[in-house]
């Protein structure tokens, strides 16, 4: 059921923090006011003193470590698609030796987690049978785990694929359909004691960009994720072990994507860490006038830095070296990343 109102923290990273400001999700941003959003009225700007105890707790409580990640600092999730048809890197890493060489590059660059997918979820992508998806992903995960303790997420919507990946050494289940495609995935994840990322998507990849519609995309996505968190909790996955992802580009127009990005800090109200995947996506190409996906790193970084300013903890990217560099400089320039040598 939809809420009567939604309190979105108005975040800042400014070094001049006013007295009474609250720390956002135990991270690097603070906020002294919230934007109170309603479906049937104009927004209001209110001081944090107007927050309910529950809302204050959800917005301020430090997020607990998850899959080896410290959610009090930003993390880079590097994408490794072992597929022949992903939209920007399909066919590059679907051979084991190529995948492992790329993993070494990622580890050397200092990425915090590697996301491995064996089924493309680009618009119009075909369904991949379970057996084939397992064959693509589990051996690569096992080979990485034999060499490194780096956290690994399995990007899948299918319970058998996740089960095989977790047995091979994966640390996190990244489900782009938030347990709606395969309800048994919740049980598999809970029984393994694994954390999960629940993403919003409208429609399957084959049709999701045909004609996406929402009453209010920001609040609709929030309500969906809140409901899916309850499903995960009922299955035995604690809220502290859940990430949420608004699903940029998954059944959304350019306007929908921008509405979510402008106010993405709303999702801190779910009491979970936030994962954002905008890397090389179509809206970046449209706005930045960049037809080729592999040329969209600058646009991806621009959106990533904007989200960092709203306290988003995990950033799923293709261009991991460039993103790590940008993140380090953003932290230095904003004073949010500790001390640096002169």
Short mmCIF file of C-alpha atoms in Angstrom, two decimals:
data_model
loop_
_atom_site.label_atom_id
_atom_site.label_comp_id
_atom_site.label_asym_id
_atom_site.label_seq_id
_atom_site.Cartn_x
_atom_site.Cartn_y
_atom_site.Cartn_z
CA UNK A 1 0.00 0.00 0.00
CA UNK A 2 1.31 3.46 -0.90
CA UNK A 3 2.46 5.72 1.90
CA UNK A 4 0.76 9.02 2.75
CA UNK A 5 4.05 10.84 2.29
CA UNK A 6 7.72 10.16 1.55
CA UNK A 7 10.58 12.07 3.18
CA UNK A 8 13.54 12.57 0.87
CA UNK A 9 16.73 13.81 2.55
CA UNK A 10 18.22 16.85 0.81
CA UNK A 11 21.88 15.83 0.97
CA UNK A 12 25.02 17.91 1.09
CA UNK A 13 28.74 17.22 1.27
CA UNK A 14 29.63 20.81 2.06
CA UNK A 15 32.34 21.15 4.75
CA UNK A 16 30.27 23.84 6.51
CA UNK A 17 27.86 21.48 8.22
CA UNK A 18 25.20 23.27 10.29
CA UNK A 19 24.44 22.35 13.87
CA UNK A 20 21.67 19.77 14.10
CA UNK A 21 22.33 18.27 10.66
CA UNK A 22 22.09 14.49 10.47
CA UNK A 23 24.52 12.07 8.85
CA UNK A 24 22.95 10.27 5.89
CA UNK A 25 23.06 6.47 6.19
CA UNK A 26 26.28 6.59 8.19
CA UNK A 27 28.12 7.83 5.11
CA UNK A 28 29.75 10.96 3.76
CA UNK A 29 26.68 13.21 3.27
CA UNK A 30 24.65 15.16 5.78
CA UNK A 31 21.17 16.70 5.64
CA UNK A 32 19.33 19.30 7.69
CA UNK A 33 16.05 19.28 5.72
CA UNK A 34 13.85 16.84 3.87
CA UNK A 35 11.59 17.19 0.89
CA UNK A 36 8.22 15.73 1.84
CA UNK A 37 6.66 14.21 -1.27
CA UNK A 38 3.01 13.24 -1.74
CA UNK A 39 1.11 11.78 -4.65
CA UNK A 40 -1.73 14.27 -4.31
CA UNK A 41 0.01 17.49 -3.24
CA UNK A 42 3.00 19.70 -3.94
CA UNK A 43 6.26 18.91 -2.12
CA UNK A 44 7.16 20.66 1.14
CA UNK A 45 10.61 21.44 2.54
CA UNK A 46 10.78 20.60 6.25
CA UNK A 47 13.53 20.56 8.89
CA UNK A 48 14.74 17.19 10.13
CA UNK A 49 12.96 17.87 13.42
CA UNK A 50 9.73 17.00 11.56
CA UNK A 51 10.85 13.43 10.86
CA UNK A 52 9.18 10.52 12.60
CA UNK A 53 11.43 8.31 14.72
CA UNK A 54 11.19 5.50 12.16
CA UNK A 55 12.05 7.77 9.22
CA UNK A 56 14.96 9.31 11.12
CA UNK A 57 16.30 5.88 11.99
CA UNK A 58 16.08 4.57 8.43
CA UNK A 59 17.72 7.66 6.98
CA UNK A 60 20.58 7.92 9.46
CA UNK A 61 21.43 4.40 10.64
CA UNK A 62 24.86 3.30 9.39
CA UNK A 63 24.48 0.48 6.87
CA UNK A 64 26.09 -2.72 8.08
CA UNK A 65 28.89 -4.35 6.07
CA UNK A 66 27.58 -6.50 3.24
CA UNK A 67 29.36 -9.05 1.02
CA UNK A 68 32.68 -7.74 2.30
CA UNK A 69 31.78 -4.14 1.46
CA UNK A 70 31.94 -1.15 3.81
CA UNK A 71 28.82 0.87 2.97
CA UNK A 72 30.13 3.87 4.87
CA UNK A 73 32.32 4.67 1.84
CA UNK A 74 31.61 4.51 -1.92
CA UNK A 75 32.37 1.28 -3.77
CA UNK A 76 32.89 0.43 -7.43
CA UNK A 77 31.22 -2.72 -8.76
CA UNK A 78 32.96 -3.70 -11.97
CA UNK A 79 30.94 -5.49 -14.66
CA UNK A 80 32.15 -8.75 -16.17
CA UNK A 81 29.68 -10.01 -18.77
CA UNK A 82 30.51 -13.56 -19.85
CA UNK A 83 27.98 -13.31 -22.66
CA UNK A 84 28.12 -13.07 -26.45
CA UNK A 85 25.47 -10.34 -26.70
CA UNK A 86 25.62 -7.76 -23.88
CA UNK A 87 24.98 -4.29 -25.23
CA UNK A 88 28.48 -2.80 -24.94
CA UNK A 89 30.92 -5.62 -24.24
CA UNK A 90 29.24 -8.77 -25.53
CA UNK A 91 31.72 -11.39 -26.69
CA UNK A 92 34.79 -9.74 -25.15
CA UNK A 93 35.02 -11.84 -22.00
CA UNK A 94 33.05 -15.01 -22.67
CA UNK A 95 36.26 -17.08 -22.95
CA UNK A 96 37.63 -18.08 -19.50
CA UNK A 97 41.16 -16.85 -20.18
CA UNK A 98 39.86 -13.43 -21.33
CA UNK A 99 37.57 -13.20 -18.31
CA UNK A 100 40.37 -13.99 -15.85
CA UNK A 101 42.73 -11.49 -17.48
CA UNK A 102 40.06 -8.81 -17.13
CA UNK A 103 39.52 -9.77 -13.49
CA UNK A 104 43.21 -9.20 -12.78
CA UNK A 105 42.88 -5.72 -14.31
CA UNK A 106 39.89 -5.02 -12.06
CA UNK A 107 41.65 -6.21 -8.92
CA UNK A 108 44.75 -4.17 -9.76
CA UNK A 109 42.56 -1.08 -10.19
CA UNK A 110 41.13 -1.60 -6.71
CA UNK A 111 37.48 -2.33 -7.52
CA UNK A 112 35.55 -3.41 -4.46
CA UNK A 113 33.33 -6.09 -6.08
CA UNK A 114 32.99 -7.82 -9.46
CA UNK A 115 29.54 -8.44 -10.94
CA UNK A 116 29.37 -11.47 -13.23
CA UNK A 117 26.47 -11.99 -15.63
CA UNK A 118 25.74 -14.77 -18.07
CA UNK A 119 22.51 -13.43 -19.60
CA UNK A 120 22.18 -10.07 -21.31
CA UNK A 121 19.39 -7.88 -19.96
CA UNK A 122 19.71 -5.23 -22.66
CA UNK A 123 16.40 -4.22 -24.28
CA UNK A 124 15.33 -6.92 -26.73
CA UNK A 125 17.69 -9.57 -25.37
CA UNK A 126 16.73 -13.24 -25.70
CA UNK A 127 16.16 -15.60 -22.78
CA UNK A 128 19.15 -17.84 -21.92
CA UNK A 129 18.41 -21.40 -20.71
CA UNK A 130 19.45 -22.17 -17.12
CA UNK A 131 22.03 -24.80 -18.08
CA UNK A 132 23.78 -22.45 -20.49
CA UNK A 133 23.81 -19.56 -18.00
CA UNK A 134 25.31 -21.81 -15.30
CA UNK A 135 27.96 -23.05 -17.74
CA UNK A 136 28.91 -19.47 -18.55
CA UNK A 137 29.15 -18.17 -14.98
CA UNK A 138 29.96 -20.85 -12.38
CA UNK A 139 33.35 -21.92 -13.81
CA UNK A 140 34.51 -18.30 -14.05
CA UNK A 141 33.46 -17.61 -10.46
CA UNK A 142 35.23 -20.74 -9.27
CA UNK A 143 38.40 -19.77 -11.14
CA UNK A 144 38.37 -16.24 -9.69
CA UNK A 145 37.78 -17.55 -6.20
CA UNK A 146 40.75 -19.90 -6.55
CA UNK A 147 42.96 -16.86 -7.12
CA UNK A 148 41.40 -14.06 -5.07
CA UNK A 149 39.09 -13.23 -2.16
CA UNK A 150 37.57 -10.27 -4.05
CA UNK A 151 33.79 -10.09 -3.48
CA UNK A 152 31.78 -11.43 -6.43
CA UNK A 153 28.12 -10.87 -7.27
CA UNK A 154 26.10 -13.08 -9.58
CA UNK A 155 23.82 -11.08 -11.86
CA UNK A 156 20.90 -13.44 -12.47
CA UNK A 157 17.14 -13.76 -12.17
CA UNK A 158 17.17 -17.57 -11.89
CA UNK A 159 17.45 -19.62 -8.70
CA UNK A 160 19.51 -22.52 -10.13
CA UNK A 161 22.04 -20.10 -11.61
CA UNK A 162 22.38 -18.27 -8.29
CA UNK A 163 22.68 -21.54 -6.41
CA UNK A 164 25.51 -22.74 -8.63
CA UNK A 165 27.25 -19.37 -8.38
CA UNK A 166 27.03 -19.28 -4.59
CA UNK A 167 28.48 -22.79 -4.39
CA UNK A 168 31.30 -21.65 -6.69
CA UNK A 169 32.13 -18.77 -4.35
CA UNK A 170 29.87 -15.81 -5.18
CA UNK A 171 29.26 -13.35 -2.35
CA UNK A 172 26.04 -11.57 -3.42
CA UNK A 173 22.96 -12.26 -5.55
CA UNK A 174 22.12 -9.36 -7.89
CA UNK A 175 18.55 -9.95 -9.11
CA UNK A 176 17.33 -7.45 -11.67
CA UNK A 177 13.76 -8.69 -11.11
CA UNK A 178 13.73 -8.59 -7.31
CA UNK A 179 12.46 -12.16 -6.86
CA UNK A 180 9.50 -11.63 -9.23
CA UNK A 181 10.87 -13.72 -12.11
CA UNK A 182 11.80 -16.75 -10.00
CA UNK A 183 10.30 -16.67 -6.49
CA UNK A 184 12.51 -19.63 -5.47
CA UNK A 185 15.52 -17.33 -5.73
CA UNK A 186 14.56 -15.81 -2.36
CA UNK A 187 14.77 -19.23 -0.69
CA UNK A 188 18.08 -20.10 -2.35
CA UNK A 189 19.58 -16.78 -1.28
CA UNK A 190 18.31 -17.02 2.30
CA UNK A 191 19.45 -20.62 2.76
CA UNK A 192 22.93 -19.65 1.60
CA UNK A 193 22.98 -16.73 4.06
CA UNK A 194 23.84 -14.47 1.14
CA UNK A 195 23.00 -10.79 0.74
CA UNK A 196 20.95 -9.63 -2.24
CA UNK A 197 20.42 -6.62 -4.47
CA UNK A 198 16.78 -6.10 -5.43
CA UNK A 199 16.28 -4.05 -8.57
CA UNK A 200 13.16 -2.53 -10.09
CA UNK A 201 12.32 -3.46 -13.68
CA UNK A 202 9.11 -3.02 -15.64
CA UNK A 203 8.69 -5.85 -18.15
CA UNK A 204 11.06 -8.53 -19.43
CA UNK A 205 14.08 -7.52 -21.55
CA UNK A 206 12.30 -8.51 -24.75
CA UNK A 207 9.60 -5.83 -24.29
CA UNK A 208 10.58 -3.55 -21.39
CA UNK A 209 11.27 -0.45 -23.51
CA UNK A 210 8.14 -0.72 -25.67
CA UNK A 211 5.93 1.74 -23.75
CA UNK A 212 6.88 2.11 -20.06
CA UNK A 213 4.31 4.02 -17.99
CA UNK A 214 4.04 5.10 -14.33
CA UNK A 215 1.72 7.19 -12.21
CA UNK A 216 4.75 8.69 -10.44
CA UNK A 217 7.97 6.89 -11.37
CA UNK A 218 9.91 7.91 -8.24
CA UNK A 219 7.22 6.88 -5.77
CA UNK A 220 6.10 3.85 -7.79
CA UNK A 221 9.63 2.45 -7.81
CA UNK A 222 10.01 3.19 -4.09
CA UNK A 223 6.78 1.35 -3.26
CA UNK A 224 7.80 -1.61 -5.41
CA UNK A 225 11.17 -1.91 -3.67
CA UNK A 226 9.61 -1.59 -0.22
CA UNK A 227 7.24 -4.45 -1.07
CA UNK A 228 10.07 -6.62 -2.41
CA UNK A 229 12.16 -5.96 0.70
CA UNK A 230 9.28 -7.34 2.76
CA UNK A 231 9.24 -10.46 0.56
CA UNK A 232 12.98 -10.90 1.10
CA UNK A 233 12.62 -10.42 4.85
CA UNK A 234 9.80 -12.98 4.96
CA UNK A 235 12.15 -15.44 3.23
CA UNK A 236 14.75 -14.91 5.95
CA UNK A 237 17.02 -12.21 4.47
CA UNK A 238 17.58 -9.37 6.98
CA UNK A 239 17.03 -5.81 5.73
CA UNK A 240 20.64 -5.05 6.59
CA UNK A 241 21.73 -7.61 3.97
CA UNK A 242 19.63 -6.07 1.19
CA UNK A 243 20.69 -3.53 -1.41
CA UNK A 244 18.19 -1.70 -3.61
CA UNK A 245 18.60 -0.52 -7.19
CA UNK A 246 16.03 1.75 -8.91
CA UNK A 247 16.77 0.04 -12.23
CA UNK A 248 17.79 2.88 -14.51
CA UNK A 249 16.92 1.94 -18.11
CA UNK A 250 14.84 -1.09 -17.20
CA UNK A 251 11.40 -0.23 -18.50
CA UNK A 252 11.96 3.53 -18.29
CA UNK A 253 12.11 6.47 -20.67
CA UNK A 254 14.79 9.15 -20.53
CA UNK A 255 12.41 11.30 -18.47
CA UNK A 256 11.77 8.44 -16.04
CA UNK A 257 15.51 7.86 -15.61
CA UNK A 258 16.16 11.53 -14.92
CA UNK A 259 13.30 11.76 -12.41
CA UNK A 260 14.87 8.88 -10.45
CA UNK A 261 18.39 10.31 -10.61
CA UNK A 262 17.34 13.80 -9.55
CA UNK A 263 15.90 12.49 -6.28
CA UNK A 264 17.69 9.18 -5.78
CA UNK A 265 18.37 10.07 -2.13
CA UNK A 266 14.72 9.15 -1.48
CA UNK A 267 15.72 5.47 -1.54
CA UNK A 268 17.80 5.86 1.63
CA UNK A 269 14.39 5.86 3.34
CA UNK A 270 14.20 2.11 2.70
CA UNK A 271 16.95 1.58 5.25
CA UNK A 272 19.18 -0.29 2.77
CA UNK A 273 22.32 0.44 0.83
CA UNK A 274 21.75 1.75 -2.70
CA UNK A 275 23.30 0.30 -5.85
CA UNK A 276 23.20 2.32 -9.07
CA UNK A 277 23.82 0.97 -12.56
CA UNK A 278 23.91 3.68 -15.24
CA UNK A 279 27.04 2.60 -17.07
CA UNK A 280 27.00 3.37 -20.82
CA UNK A 281 23.20 3.24 -20.91
CA UNK A 282 21.07 4.54 -23.72
CA UNK A 283 19.90 7.73 -22.00
CA UNK A 284 23.55 8.80 -21.65
CA UNK A 285 23.99 8.34 -25.38
CA UNK A 286 20.83 10.31 -26.16
CA UNK A 287 21.58 13.25 -23.86
CA UNK A 288 25.32 13.30 -24.58
CA UNK A 289 24.87 12.61 -28.31
CA UNK A 290 27.15 9.57 -28.16
CA UNK A 291 25.86 6.72 -30.36
CA UNK A 292 28.55 4.16 -29.46
CA UNK A 293 28.13 2.66 -25.98
CA UNK A 294 31.86 2.24 -25.41
CA UNK A 295 32.34 6.02 -25.77
CA UNK A 296 29.99 6.91 -22.89
CA UNK A 297 32.47 6.81 -19.99
CA UNK A 298 32.43 10.61 -19.49
CA UNK A 299 28.64 10.66 -19.29
CA UNK A 300 28.63 7.65 -16.97
CA UNK A 301 31.11 9.37 -14.65
CA UNK A 302 29.07 12.57 -14.61
CA UNK A 303 25.98 10.69 -13.45
CA UNK A 304 28.03 8.68 -10.96
CA UNK A 305 29.44 11.83 -9.33
CA UNK A 306 25.95 13.31 -9.09
CA UNK A 307 24.78 10.17 -7.29
CA UNK A 308 27.79 10.26 -4.96
CA UNK A 309 26.56 13.69 -3.89
CA UNK A 310 23.31 12.00 -2.84
CA UNK A 311 25.05 9.31 -0.79
CA UNK A 312 24.68 6.37 -3.21
CA UNK A 313 27.05 3.68 -1.98
CA UNK A 314 27.72 1.24 -4.85
CA UNK A 315 28.28 2.11 -8.50
CA UNK A 316 28.11 -0.63 -11.15
CA UNK A 317 30.32 0.31 -14.11
CA UNK A 318 32.15 -0.96 -17.18
CA UNK A 319 34.88 1.71 -17.14
CA UNK A 320 36.29 0.82 -13.73
CA UNK A 321 39.70 2.51 -14.03
CA UNK A 322 38.22 5.82 -15.07
CA UNK A 323 35.55 5.59 -12.37
CA UNK A 324 38.06 4.80 -9.62
CA UNK A 325 40.11 7.82 -10.67
CA UNK A 326 37.06 10.09 -10.76
CA UNK A 327 35.85 8.86 -7.38
CA UNK A 328 39.25 9.50 -5.76
CA UNK A 329 39.33 13.04 -7.11
CA UNK A 330 35.70 13.71 -6.12
CA UNK A 331 36.45 12.56 -2.58
CA UNK A 332 39.57 14.71 -2.40
CA UNK A 333 37.81 17.80 -3.74
CA UNK A 334 34.85 17.43 -1.40
CA UNK A 335 36.86 16.45 1.64
CA UNK A 336 34.96 13.20 2.02
CA UNK A 337 37.81 10.76 1.45
CA UNK A 338 40.27 11.30 4.30
CA UNK A 339 43.65 13.02 4.20
CA UNK A 340 45.93 13.24 1.16
CA UNK A 341 49.60 14.06 0.75
CA UNK A 342 50.41 17.53 -0.58
#
